[in-house]
Coordinates of C-alpha atoms in Angstrom, one line a residue:
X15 CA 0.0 0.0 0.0
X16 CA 2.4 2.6 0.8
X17 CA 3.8 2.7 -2.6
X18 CA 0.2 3.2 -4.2
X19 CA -1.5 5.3 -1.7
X20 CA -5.4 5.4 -1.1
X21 CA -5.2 8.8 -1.2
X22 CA -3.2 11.2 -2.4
X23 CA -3.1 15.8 -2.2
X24 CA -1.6 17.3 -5.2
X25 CA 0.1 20.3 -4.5
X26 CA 0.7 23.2 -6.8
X27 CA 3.4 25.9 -5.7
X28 CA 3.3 24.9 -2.0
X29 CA -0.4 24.6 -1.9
X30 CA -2.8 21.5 -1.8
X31 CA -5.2 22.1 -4.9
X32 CA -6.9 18.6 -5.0
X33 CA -6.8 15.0 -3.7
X34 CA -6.9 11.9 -5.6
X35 CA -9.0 8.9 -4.4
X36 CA -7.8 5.6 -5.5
X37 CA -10.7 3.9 -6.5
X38 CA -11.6 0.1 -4.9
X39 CA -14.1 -2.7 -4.9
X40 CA -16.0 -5.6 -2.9
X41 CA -16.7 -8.4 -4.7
X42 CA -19.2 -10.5 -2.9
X43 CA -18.1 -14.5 -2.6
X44 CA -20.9 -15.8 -0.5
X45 CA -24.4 -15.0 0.9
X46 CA -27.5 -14.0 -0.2
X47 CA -25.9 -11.2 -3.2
X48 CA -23.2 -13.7 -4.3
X49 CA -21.7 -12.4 -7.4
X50 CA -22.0 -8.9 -7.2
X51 CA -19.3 -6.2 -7.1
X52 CA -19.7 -2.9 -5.9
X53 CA -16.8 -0.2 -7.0
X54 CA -16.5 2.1 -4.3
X55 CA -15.3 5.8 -5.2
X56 CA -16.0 7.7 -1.8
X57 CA -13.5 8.3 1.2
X58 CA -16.7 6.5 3.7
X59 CA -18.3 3.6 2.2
X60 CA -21.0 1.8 4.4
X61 CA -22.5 -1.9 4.3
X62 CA -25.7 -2.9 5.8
X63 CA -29.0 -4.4 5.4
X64 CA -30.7 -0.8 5.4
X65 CA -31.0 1.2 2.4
X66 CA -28.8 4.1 3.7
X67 CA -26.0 1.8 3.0
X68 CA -23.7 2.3 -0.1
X69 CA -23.2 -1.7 0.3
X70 CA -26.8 -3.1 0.9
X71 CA -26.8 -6.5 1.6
X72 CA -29.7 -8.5 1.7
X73 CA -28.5 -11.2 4.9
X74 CA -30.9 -11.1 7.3
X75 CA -27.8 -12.0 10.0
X76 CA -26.1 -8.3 8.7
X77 CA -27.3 -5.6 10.9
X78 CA -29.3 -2.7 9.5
X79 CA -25.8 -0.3 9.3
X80 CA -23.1 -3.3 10.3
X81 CA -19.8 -2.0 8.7
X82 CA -18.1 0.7 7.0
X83 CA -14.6 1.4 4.9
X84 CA -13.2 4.3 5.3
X85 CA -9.8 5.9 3.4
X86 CA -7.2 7.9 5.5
X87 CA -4.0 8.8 4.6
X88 CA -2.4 5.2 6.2
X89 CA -4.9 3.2 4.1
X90 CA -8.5 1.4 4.0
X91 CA -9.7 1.1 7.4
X92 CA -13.1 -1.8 7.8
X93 CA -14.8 -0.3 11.1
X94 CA -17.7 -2.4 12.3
X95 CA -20.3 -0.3 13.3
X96 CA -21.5 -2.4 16.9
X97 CA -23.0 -4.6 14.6
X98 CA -25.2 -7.7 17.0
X99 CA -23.2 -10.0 14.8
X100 CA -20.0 -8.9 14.2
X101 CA -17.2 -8.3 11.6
X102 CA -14.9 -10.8 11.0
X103 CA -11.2 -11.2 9.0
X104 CA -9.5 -14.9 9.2
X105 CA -12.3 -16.0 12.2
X106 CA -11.4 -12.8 14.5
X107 CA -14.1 -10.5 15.4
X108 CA -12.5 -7.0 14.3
X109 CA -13.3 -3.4 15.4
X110 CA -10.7 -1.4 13.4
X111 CA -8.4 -3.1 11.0
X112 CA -6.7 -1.9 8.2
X113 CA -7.7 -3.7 5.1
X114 CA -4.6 -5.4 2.3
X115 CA -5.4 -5.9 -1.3
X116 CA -7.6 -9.1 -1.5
X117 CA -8.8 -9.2 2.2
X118 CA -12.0 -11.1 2.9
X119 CA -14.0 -10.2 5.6
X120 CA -17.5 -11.6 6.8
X121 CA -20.4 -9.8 8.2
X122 CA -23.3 -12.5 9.0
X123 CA -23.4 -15.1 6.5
X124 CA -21.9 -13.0 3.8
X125 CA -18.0 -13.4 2.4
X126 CA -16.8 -10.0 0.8
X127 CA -13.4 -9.1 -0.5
X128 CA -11.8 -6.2 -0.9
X129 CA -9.9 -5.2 -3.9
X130 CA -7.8 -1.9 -4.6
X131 CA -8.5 -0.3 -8.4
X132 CA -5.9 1.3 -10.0
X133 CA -7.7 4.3 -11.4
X134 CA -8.5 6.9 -9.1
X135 CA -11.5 9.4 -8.2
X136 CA -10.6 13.7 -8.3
X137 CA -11.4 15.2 -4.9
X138 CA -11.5 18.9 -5.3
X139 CA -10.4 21.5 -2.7
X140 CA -11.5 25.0 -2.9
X141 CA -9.6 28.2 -3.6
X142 CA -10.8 29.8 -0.8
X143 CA -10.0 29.5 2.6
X144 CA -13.7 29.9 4.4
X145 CA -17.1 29.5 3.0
X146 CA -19.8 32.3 4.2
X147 CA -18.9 32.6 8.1
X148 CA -16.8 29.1 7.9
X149 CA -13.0 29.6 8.0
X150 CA -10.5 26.8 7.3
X151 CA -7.1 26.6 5.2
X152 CA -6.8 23.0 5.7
X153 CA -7.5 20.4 3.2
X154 CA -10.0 19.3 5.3
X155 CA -12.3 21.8 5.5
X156 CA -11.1 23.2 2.0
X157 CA -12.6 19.5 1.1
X158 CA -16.2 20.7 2.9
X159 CA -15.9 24.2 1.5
X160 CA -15.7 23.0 -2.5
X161 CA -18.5 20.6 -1.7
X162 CA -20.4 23.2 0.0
X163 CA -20.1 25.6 -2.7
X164 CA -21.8 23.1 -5.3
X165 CA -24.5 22.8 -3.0
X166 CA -25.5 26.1 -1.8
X167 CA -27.1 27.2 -4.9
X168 CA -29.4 24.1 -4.9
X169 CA -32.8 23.0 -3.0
X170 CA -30.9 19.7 -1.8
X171 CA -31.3 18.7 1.2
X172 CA -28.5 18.2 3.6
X173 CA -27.3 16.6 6.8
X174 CA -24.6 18.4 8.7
X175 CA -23.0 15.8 11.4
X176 CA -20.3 16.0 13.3
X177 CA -19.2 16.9 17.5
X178 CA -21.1 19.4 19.5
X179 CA -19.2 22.8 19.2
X180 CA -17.8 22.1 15.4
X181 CA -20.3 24.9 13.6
X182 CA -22.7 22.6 12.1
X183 CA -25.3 26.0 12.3
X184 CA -22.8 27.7 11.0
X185 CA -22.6 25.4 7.9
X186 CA -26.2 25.7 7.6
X187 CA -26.3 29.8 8.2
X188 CA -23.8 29.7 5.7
X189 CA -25.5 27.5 2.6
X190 CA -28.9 29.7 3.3
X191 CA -26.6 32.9 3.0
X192 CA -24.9 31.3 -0.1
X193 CA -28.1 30.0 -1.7
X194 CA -30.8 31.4 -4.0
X195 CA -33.2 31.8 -0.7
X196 CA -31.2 34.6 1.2
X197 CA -33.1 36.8 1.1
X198 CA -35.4 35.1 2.8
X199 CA -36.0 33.5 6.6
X200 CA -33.9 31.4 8.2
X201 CA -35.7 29.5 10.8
X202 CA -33.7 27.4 13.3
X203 CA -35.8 24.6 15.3
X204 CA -33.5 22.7 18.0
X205 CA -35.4 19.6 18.1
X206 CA -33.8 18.9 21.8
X207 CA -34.8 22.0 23.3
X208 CA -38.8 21.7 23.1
X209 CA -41.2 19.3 25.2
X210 CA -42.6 16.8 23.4
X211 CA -46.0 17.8 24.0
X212 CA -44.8 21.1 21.9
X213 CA -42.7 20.1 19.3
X214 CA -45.9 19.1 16.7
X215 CA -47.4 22.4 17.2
X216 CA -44.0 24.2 16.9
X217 CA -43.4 22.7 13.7
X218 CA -46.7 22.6 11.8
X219 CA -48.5 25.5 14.0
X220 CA -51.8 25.1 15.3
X221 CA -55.2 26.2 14.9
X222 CA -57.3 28.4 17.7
X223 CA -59.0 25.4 20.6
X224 CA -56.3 23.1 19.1
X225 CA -55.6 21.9 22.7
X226 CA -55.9 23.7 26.1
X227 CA -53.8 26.8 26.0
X228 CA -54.3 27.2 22.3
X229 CA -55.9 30.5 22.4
X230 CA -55.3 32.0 18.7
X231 CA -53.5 30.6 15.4
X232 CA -49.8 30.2 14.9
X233 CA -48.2 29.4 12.6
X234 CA -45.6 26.9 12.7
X235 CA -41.7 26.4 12.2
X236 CA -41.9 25.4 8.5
X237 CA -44.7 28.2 7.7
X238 CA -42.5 30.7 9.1
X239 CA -39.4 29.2 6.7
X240 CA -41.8 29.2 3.6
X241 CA -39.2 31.0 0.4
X242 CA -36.5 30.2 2.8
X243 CA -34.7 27.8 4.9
X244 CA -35.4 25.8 7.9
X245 CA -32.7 23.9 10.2
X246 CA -33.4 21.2 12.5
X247 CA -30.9 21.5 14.8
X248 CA -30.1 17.7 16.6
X249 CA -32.5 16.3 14.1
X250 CA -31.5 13.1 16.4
X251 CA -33.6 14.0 19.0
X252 CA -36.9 14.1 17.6
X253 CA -39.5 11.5 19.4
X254 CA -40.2 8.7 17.0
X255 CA -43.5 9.4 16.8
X256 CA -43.3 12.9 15.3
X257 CA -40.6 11.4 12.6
X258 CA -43.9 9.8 9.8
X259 CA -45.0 13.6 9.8
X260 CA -42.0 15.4 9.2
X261 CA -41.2 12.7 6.4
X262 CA -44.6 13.5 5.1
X263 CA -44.2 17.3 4.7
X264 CA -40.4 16.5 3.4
X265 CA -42.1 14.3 0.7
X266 CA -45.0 16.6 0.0
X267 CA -44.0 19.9 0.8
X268 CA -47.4 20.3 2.3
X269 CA -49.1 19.9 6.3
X270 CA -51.4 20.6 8.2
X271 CA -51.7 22.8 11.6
X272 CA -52.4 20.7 14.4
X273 CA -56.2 20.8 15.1
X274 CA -56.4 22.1 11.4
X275 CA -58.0 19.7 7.7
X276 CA -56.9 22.5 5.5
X277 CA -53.3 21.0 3.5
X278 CA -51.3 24.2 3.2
X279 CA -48.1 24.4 0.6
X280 CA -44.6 25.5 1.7
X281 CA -41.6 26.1 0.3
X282 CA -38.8 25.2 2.2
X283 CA -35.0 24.1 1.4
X284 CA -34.6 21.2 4.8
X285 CA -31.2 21.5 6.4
X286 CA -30.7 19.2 9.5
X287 CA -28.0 18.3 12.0
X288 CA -27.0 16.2 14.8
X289 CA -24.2 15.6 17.0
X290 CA -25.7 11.6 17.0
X291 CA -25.0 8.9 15.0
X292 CA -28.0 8.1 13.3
X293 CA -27.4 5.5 11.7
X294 CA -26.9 3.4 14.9
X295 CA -30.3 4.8 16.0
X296 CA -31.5 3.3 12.6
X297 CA -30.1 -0.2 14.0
X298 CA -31.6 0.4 17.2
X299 CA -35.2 2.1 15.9
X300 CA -34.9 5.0 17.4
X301 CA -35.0 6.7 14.2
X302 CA -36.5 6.0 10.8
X303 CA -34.7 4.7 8.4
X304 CA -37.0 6.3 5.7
X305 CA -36.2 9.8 7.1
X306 CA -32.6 9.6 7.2
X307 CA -32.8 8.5 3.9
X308 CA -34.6 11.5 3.1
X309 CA -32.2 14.1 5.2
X310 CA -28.9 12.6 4.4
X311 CA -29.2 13.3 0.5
X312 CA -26.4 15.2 1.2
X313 CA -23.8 15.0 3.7
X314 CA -21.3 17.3 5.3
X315 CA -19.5 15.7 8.5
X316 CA -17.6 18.4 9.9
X317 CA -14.3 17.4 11.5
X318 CA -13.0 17.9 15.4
X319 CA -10.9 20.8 15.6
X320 CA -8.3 18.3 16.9
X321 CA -8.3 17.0 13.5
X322 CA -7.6 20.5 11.8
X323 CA -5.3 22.0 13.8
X324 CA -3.3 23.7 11.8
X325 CA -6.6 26.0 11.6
X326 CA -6.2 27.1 14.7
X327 CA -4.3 30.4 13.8
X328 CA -6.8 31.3 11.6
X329 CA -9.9 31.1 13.9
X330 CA -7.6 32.4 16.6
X331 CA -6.8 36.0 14.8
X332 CA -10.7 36.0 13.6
X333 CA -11.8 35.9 17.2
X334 CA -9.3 38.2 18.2
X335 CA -10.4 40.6 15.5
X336 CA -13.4 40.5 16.3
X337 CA -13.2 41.3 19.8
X338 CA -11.2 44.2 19.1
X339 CA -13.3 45.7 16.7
X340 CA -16.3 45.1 19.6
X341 CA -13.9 47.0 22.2
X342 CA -12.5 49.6 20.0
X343 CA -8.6 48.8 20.6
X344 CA -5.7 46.5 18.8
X345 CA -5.2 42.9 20.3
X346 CA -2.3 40.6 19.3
X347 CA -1.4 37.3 20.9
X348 CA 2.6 35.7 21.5
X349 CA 3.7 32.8 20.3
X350 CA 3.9 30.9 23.6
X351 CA 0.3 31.6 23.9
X352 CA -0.6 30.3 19.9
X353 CA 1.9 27.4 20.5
X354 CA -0.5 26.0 23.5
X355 CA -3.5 26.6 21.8
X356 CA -2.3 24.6 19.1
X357 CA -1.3 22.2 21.2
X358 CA -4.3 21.5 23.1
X359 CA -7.1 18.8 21.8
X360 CA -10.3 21.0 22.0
X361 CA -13.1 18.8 23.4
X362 CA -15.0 21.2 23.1
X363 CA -13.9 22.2 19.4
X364 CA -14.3 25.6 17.7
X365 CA -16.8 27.1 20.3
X366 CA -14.3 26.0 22.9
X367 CA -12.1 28.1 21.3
X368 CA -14.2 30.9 20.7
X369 CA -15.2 31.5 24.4
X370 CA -10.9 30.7 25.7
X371 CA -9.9 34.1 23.5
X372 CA -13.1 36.0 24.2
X373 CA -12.7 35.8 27.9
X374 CA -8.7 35.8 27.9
X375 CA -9.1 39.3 25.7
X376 CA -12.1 40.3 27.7
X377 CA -9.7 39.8 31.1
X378 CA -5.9 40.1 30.5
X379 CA -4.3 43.2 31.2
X380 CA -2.3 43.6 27.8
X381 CA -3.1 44.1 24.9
X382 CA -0.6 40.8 24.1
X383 CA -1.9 37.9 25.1
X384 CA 0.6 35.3 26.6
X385 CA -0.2 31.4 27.6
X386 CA 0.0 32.3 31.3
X387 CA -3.1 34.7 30.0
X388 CA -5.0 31.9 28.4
X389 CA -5.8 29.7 31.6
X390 CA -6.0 32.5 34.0
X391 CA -3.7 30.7 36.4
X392 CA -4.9 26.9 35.1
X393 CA -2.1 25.9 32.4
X394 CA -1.0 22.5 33.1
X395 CA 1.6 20.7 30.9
X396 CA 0.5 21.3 27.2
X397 CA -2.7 21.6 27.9
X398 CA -5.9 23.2 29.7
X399 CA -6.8 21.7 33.1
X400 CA -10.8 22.4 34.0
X401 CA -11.9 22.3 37.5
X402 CA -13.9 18.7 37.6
X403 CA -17.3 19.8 39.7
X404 CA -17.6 18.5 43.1
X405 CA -19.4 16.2 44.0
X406 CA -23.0 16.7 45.9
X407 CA -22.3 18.2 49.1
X408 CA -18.8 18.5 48.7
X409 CA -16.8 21.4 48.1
X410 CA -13.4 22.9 48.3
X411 CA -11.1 26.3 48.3
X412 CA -11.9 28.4 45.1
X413 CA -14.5 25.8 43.0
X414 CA -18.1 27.4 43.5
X415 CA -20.5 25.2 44.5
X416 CA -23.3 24.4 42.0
X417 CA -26.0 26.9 41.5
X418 CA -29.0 25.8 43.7
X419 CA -31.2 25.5 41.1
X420 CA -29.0 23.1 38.9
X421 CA -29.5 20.2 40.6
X422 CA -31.6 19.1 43.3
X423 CA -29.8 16.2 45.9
X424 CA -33.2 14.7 45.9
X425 CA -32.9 13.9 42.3
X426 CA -30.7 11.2 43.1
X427 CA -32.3 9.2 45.6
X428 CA -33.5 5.6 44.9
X429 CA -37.1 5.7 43.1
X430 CA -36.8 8.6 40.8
X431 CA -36.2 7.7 37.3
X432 CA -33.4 9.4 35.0
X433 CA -36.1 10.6 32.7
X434 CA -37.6 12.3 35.8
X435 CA -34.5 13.9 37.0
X436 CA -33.6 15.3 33.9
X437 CA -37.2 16.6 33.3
X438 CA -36.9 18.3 36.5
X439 CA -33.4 19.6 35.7
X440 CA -34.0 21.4 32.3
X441 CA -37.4 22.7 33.9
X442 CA -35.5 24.6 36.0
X443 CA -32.7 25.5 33.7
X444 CA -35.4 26.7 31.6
X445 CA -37.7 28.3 33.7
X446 CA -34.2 30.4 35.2
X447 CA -32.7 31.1 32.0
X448 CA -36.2 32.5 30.4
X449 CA -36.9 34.6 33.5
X450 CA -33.6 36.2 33.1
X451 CA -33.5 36.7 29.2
X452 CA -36.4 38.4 29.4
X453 CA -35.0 40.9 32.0
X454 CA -32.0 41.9 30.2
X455 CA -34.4 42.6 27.1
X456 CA -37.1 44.5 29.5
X457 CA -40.0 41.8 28.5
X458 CA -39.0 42.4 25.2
X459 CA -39.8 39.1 23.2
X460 CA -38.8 39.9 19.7
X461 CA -35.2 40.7 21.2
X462 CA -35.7 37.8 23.7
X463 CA -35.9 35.5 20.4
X464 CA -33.4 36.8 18.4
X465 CA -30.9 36.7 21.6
X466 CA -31.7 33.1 22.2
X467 CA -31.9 31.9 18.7
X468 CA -35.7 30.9 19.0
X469 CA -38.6 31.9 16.4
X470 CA -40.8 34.1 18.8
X471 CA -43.6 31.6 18.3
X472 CA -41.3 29.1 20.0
X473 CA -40.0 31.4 22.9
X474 CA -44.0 32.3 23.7
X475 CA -44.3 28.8 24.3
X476 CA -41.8 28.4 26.3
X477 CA -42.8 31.3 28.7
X478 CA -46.8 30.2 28.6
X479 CA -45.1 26.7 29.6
X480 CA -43.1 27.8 32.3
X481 CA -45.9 30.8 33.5
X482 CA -43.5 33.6 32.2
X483 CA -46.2 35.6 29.7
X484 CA -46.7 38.6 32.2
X485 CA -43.0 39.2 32.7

């Protein structure tokens, strides 16, 4: 392999300007599809039983999303994807394992070898070095950004994955910006974030008496988006019952208000995301194999920033620009202080980032920021070392103790479920955080919404939920 590599970057005067894909096959020896061959000429590749699959096999023993091949820079990787069955080379039950010219590998009853091609598949990078509010000089996300460019002029619809804190709104702000429908709304739903006694009625709107508490017509989530866009933000936590709807107005292009038999036409491009891997919810039927189907007809998996560092600069001076221009003054940062940001993994990814420089510029007394600035006091080794929260009725010299509100010691007594303790937890979070939102703004709910980055139909129901309306 590492004379013929899987994949290649071409560079032109010092700068990567496209990657070649060496193209591969799996023939399939045994089973239930015996005889065919599928040529594979993406960098992800997944088998399964399900129809999101690239490699759909019809074994009943082959779980729904069982395996996938993936190309890196050492080689082919097979990854089993906790299949029930498992994935096996030479009789051994494999997790990860790179894959040789002619390996045969077995998911349920079915034999499949691999086989390298010789011609290869043209991966373009972009010229540019962001895409709308997206910024990135690696061939990574200059990977994303020329795929990103073809689709942002289209109706397609798209699924952003990828970690929590890697932009995947941004992504999605950004193709509505870049598209034919800018001009238009962009209407963000976090389908996390509302009860599930809400989240129809958010959606599709409801009619006047639809249900207790409806006391006039609203107009829903994809009403509001009509000539625009709409985002489902954590598309992955939508109840299971609501998923045969949405697939129906993705299909259609047409619902109906709760409570309501009139159809009513929109006009909407779908963007979605999640942090979740959906496919093993498909295995698992949590989630609808029909509607991922339907959302994934694109998709954009945006990398770790741990995986991109050499980004890190980039997004580093654009912070820092940007809080300058917000305080009126010049702000610059040593290389000490760049050299541990680079060096640090990012769990929490680019909005980890984001919030170190805001608050180091926000509190350092220079305008040069230098690592001892960065931590405030909490550098360790080459990384950041975060406070670990104490344990319930603990404490100790400098770490506040949780607000009282966050969580309630009674919560974790035998008895009460987790779905009740976290119920209780986020009504709390919620009813606190609304209370004080709408202070700041002085009742104001159109600048409550727009702070929050909730329609206003959405934050009203949140405030009638948690008896808010008269603040």
């Amino acid at each position: 392999m590492a004379e013929d590599p899987a994949i290649t970057t071409i560079f032109d005067g010092g700068r990567a300007t496209k990657r070649h894909l060496r193209k591969s096959k799996v023939v399939i020896l045994s089973g239930a599809d015996a005889g065919k061959e599928i040529e594979l000429t993406k960098s992800e590749v997944g088998g399964g039983r399900s129809i999101i699959n690239d490699i759909v096999l019809a074994d009943k023993a082959v779980s729904g999303t069982h395996f996938e091949i993936r190309v890196d820079d050492d080689g082919y990787r097979l990854v089993d994807l906790g299949s029930t069955n498992g994935t096996f080379v030479d009789d051994l039950r494999v997790k990860d394992v790179y894959l040789a010219q002619g390996t045969v590998f077995r998911a349920g009853h079915t034999e499949l070898q691999f086989q390298p091609l010789q011609e290869v598949v043209e991966i373009p990078l972009s010229s540019k070095d962001r895409f709308g509010c997206v910024l990135g000089s690696s061939v990574k996300m200059r990977e994303i950004f020329a795929t990103l460019e073809k689709v942002a002029p289209t109706d397609l619809t798209a699924m952003i994955t990828g970690e929590t804190g890697t932009g995947k709104e941004l992504v999605a702000r950004s193709l509505h910006d870049m598209s034919k429908r800018t001009s238009k709304p962009f209407i963000v739903l976090d389908c996390g974030a509302i009860p599930k006694d809400l989240i129809e009625s958010t959606l599709f709107g409801h009619e006047k008496g639809a249900f207790t508490g409806a006391i006039s017509q609203n107009k829903g989530c994809f009403e509001q988006a009509n000539g625009g866009t709409i985002f489902l933000d954590e598309i992955g936590e939508l109840d299971i019952g609501l998923q045969p709807k949405l697939l129906r107005v993705l299909e259609n292009r047409e619902l109906k208000r709760v409570g309501g038999d009139r159809t009513i036409k929109v006009d909407v491009r779908v963007l979605a995301a999640t942090n979740r891997d959906c496919r093993q919810m498909v295995n698992n039927g949590t989630f609808r194999e029909d509607l991922y189907f339907r959302l994934s007809v694109i998709t954009i998996n945006n990398p770790p920033l741990r995986e991109r560092k050499e980004d890190i600069p980039q997004l580093v001076h654009h912070f820092l620009a940007d809080v300058a221009a917000r305080r009126n003054m010049s702000l610059n940062i040593a290389v000490d202080a760049m050299t541990a940001l680079v060096g640090y993994d990012w769990p929490g990814n680019v909005r980890e980032l984001r919030n170190v420089i805001e608050r180091t510029a926000s509190l350092c007394d220079s305008p040069t920021i230098t690592r001892p600035d960065l931590s405030l006091g909490q550098m360790s080794g080459g990384g950041f070392s975060v406070a670990s929260p104490n344990p319930i009725g603990g404490s100790s010299p400098g770490v506040a103790a949780p607000a009282d509100w966050a969580l309630d010691p009674n919560l974790l007594l035998p008895g009460v479920s987790f779905k009740e303790a976290k119920q209780k937890v986020l009504d709390l979070f919620e009813s606190k955080y609304l209370a004080a939102l709408l202070e700041r703004n002085k009742g104001n709910v159109t600048r409550s919404a727009h702070e929050a980055g909730l329609t206003r139909y959405h934050l009203r129901e949140l405030l009638k939920r948690h008896g808010l309306t008269n603040k």
